[in-house]
Amino acid sequence: MRLERLTGEQARARAAELMDIYGVAFTEPPWNEDGSGVADFARRLATDTERPGFVAVLAGQDGRPLGFGTAWPTRSPFPTGRAYDRVRGELGEQAERLLVGALEVDELAVAPHARGRGLAGQILDLLCEGAQRGWLLTSPQASGAIRVYERLGWERLIGPEAKVAVFTRGRRAGSI
């Protein structure tokens, strides 16, 4: 197994591999992505790789991509659009205090045939290397992903009734 940490430029050069993984990793519920979802991801990736502090990790074996993650530091003020509005809807003004400045894990994808081997944790560890704090979100219906994050020590900020599951790692105790 080989894990590579990529800059934005390197991630753009490897976009086809990231798109392949995205396409197979998110076809299952609750995501149900199709070809248009992969095209949307490709457009987001082209923009995201230009963000200050962008980093990606690509995992592969025998020349086959198996998983990836992308991240960047959340800038102030807390952003709007995408899923940010749902996060702010759940956390309110605490979103600014808890998440700005932390490494925002935007995508984490592992091909179905590569799951169950600890690959998500390895990708997250390398992706978050050097970051004091990190955060990510997922769908409350993504029970497999939620179990992985909890097993890896990520702390859920809001209860299961929320419209989005927000997790942090490395935050100060008692900060919510």
XYZ file of C-alpha atoms in Angstrom:
176
model
C 0.000 0.000 0.000
C 1.314 3.445 -0.896
C -0.009 6.731 0.453
C 1.045 9.979 -1.213
C 0.499 13.466 0.142
C -0.281 15.793 -2.773
C -0.268 19.540 -3.308
C -3.057 21.209 -5.256
C -1.043 21.066 -8.468
C -0.248 17.379 -7.963
C -3.898 16.614 -7.177
C -5.010 18.335 -10.393
C -2.529 16.176 -12.308
C -4.040 13.056 -10.677
C -7.688 14.196 -10.941
C -8.686 11.203 -13.091
C -7.637 8.797 -10.315
C -9.513 10.811 -7.680
C -12.615 10.913 -9.878
C -12.471 7.133 -10.402
C -12.436 6.528 -6.649
C -15.125 9.134 -6.039
C -17.325 7.459 -8.642
C -17.194 4.025 -7.004
C -17.088 5.158 -3.365
C -20.211 7.310 -3.468
C -22.568 5.243 -5.635
C -24.080 3.520 -2.582
C -26.683 5.004 -0.213
C -26.953 7.534 1.253
C -24.924 9.249 -1.497
C -26.310 7.560 -4.632
C -23.955 9.546 -6.870
C -24.130 9.103 -10.611
C -22.115 10.489 -13.506
C -23.334 14.018 -12.834
C -22.116 13.741 -9.224
C -18.651 12.787 -10.439
C -18.677 15.753 -12.841
C -19.683 18.043 -9.948
C -16.821 16.632 -7.871
C -14.380 17.295 -10.742
C -15.497 20.949 -10.889
C -15.198 21.318 -7.091
C -11.770 19.687 -7.122
C -10.477 22.128 -9.753
C -11.540 25.025 -7.510
C -10.608 23.432 -4.183
C -7.033 22.686 -5.256
C -6.503 26.456 -5.524
C -7.446 27.051 -1.871
C -4.638 28.197 0.443
C -3.288 25.225 2.387
C -4.980 22.605 0.183
C -3.640 19.080 0.658
C -4.709 15.693 -0.655
C -3.738 12.118 0.100
C -4.000 9.409 -2.528
C -3.762 5.737 -1.561
C -3.030 3.022 -4.063
C -1.667 -0.422 -4.543
C -0.142 -2.017 -7.632
C -0.876 1.118 -9.645
C -4.590 1.108 -8.694
C -6.071 3.964 -6.702
C -7.925 2.773 -3.590
C -8.825 5.912 -1.668
C -8.212 9.603 -1.205
C -8.875 12.565 1.028
C -8.782 16.320 0.495
C -8.511 19.112 3.072
C -7.640 22.749 3.694
C -7.773 25.160 6.643
C -11.177 26.765 7.161
C -10.820 30.498 6.728
C -12.534 33.343 8.548
C -15.303 34.294 8.351
C -16.908 30.854 8.389
C -17.829 30.196 4.739
C -21.292 30.011 3.211
C -22.704 27.791 0.470
C -21.988 24.104 -0.109
C -22.584 22.295 3.209
C -21.383 25.224 5.317
C -24.898 26.603 5.724
C -26.133 23.279 7.167
C -23.176 23.203 9.581
C -23.910 26.751 10.736
C -27.594 25.827 11.012
C -26.676 23.112 13.499
C -23.826 24.840 15.366
C -24.954 28.458 15.131
C -22.291 31.018 15.987
C -20.161 28.266 17.539
C -19.208 27.235 13.982
C -16.893 30.234 13.767
C -15.229 29.562 17.112
C -14.937 25.786 16.764
C -14.104 25.341 13.089
C -12.325 28.406 11.706
C -8.600 27.757 11.576
C -9.043 23.980 11.810
C -8.170 21.667 8.949
C -11.389 20.948 7.078
C -11.510 17.429 5.663
C -13.722 17.939 2.644
C -13.639 14.524 0.987
C -12.715 11.078 2.207
C -13.385 8.205 -0.161
C -12.346 4.561 -0.077
C -13.269 2.149 -2.865
C -15.708 -0.500 -1.599
C -13.312 -3.379 -2.292
C -10.621 -1.668 -0.149
C -12.751 -1.039 2.939
C -12.276 -2.758 6.263
C -8.461 -2.571 6.184
C -7.920 0.673 8.091
C -7.301 2.695 4.944
C -9.641 5.559 5.910
C -7.711 6.034 9.159
C -4.370 6.003 7.367
C -5.590 8.582 4.856
C -6.988 10.792 7.621
C -3.785 10.549 9.671
C -1.577 11.621 6.769
C -4.061 14.245 5.607
C -4.215 15.809 9.094
C -0.488 15.468 9.807
C 0.745 18.657 11.436
C -2.748 20.085 12.033
C -3.615 20.843 15.655
C -7.337 20.617 14.971
C -9.486 19.110 12.262
C -13.132 18.772 11.358
C -15.272 16.919 8.880
C -18.893 16.229 8.187
C -20.990 13.438 6.795
C -24.588 12.503 6.326
C -26.383 11.300 9.466
C -27.498 8.329 7.333
C -23.871 7.313 6.604
C -23.714 4.895 9.524
C -20.581 3.140 8.257
C -18.660 6.405 7.975
C -19.885 7.535 11.392
C -18.666 4.298 12.975
C -15.255 4.761 11.326
C -14.884 8.341 12.580
C -15.926 7.391 16.107
C -13.563 4.407 16.138
C -10.727 6.708 15.010
C -11.376 9.072 17.924
C -13.192 11.873 16.118
C -15.780 13.491 18.380
C -19.299 14.184 17.141
C -20.297 17.772 17.915
C -24.056 17.407 17.532
C -26.515 14.626 18.186
C -27.874 12.047 15.753
C -31.047 14.060 15.147
C -29.065 16.775 13.326
C -29.286 17.276 9.566
C -25.525 16.872 9.254
C -23.017 14.943 11.371
C -20.063 17.193 12.285
C -16.940 15.665 13.829
C -13.815 17.272 15.272
C -10.438 16.063 16.382
C -7.987 17.920 18.584
C -10.370 20.512 19.975
C -10.045 21.774 23.529
C -12.164 19.984 26.106
C -15.281 21.860 27.121
C -15.241 24.162 24.123
C -18.849 23.573 23.088
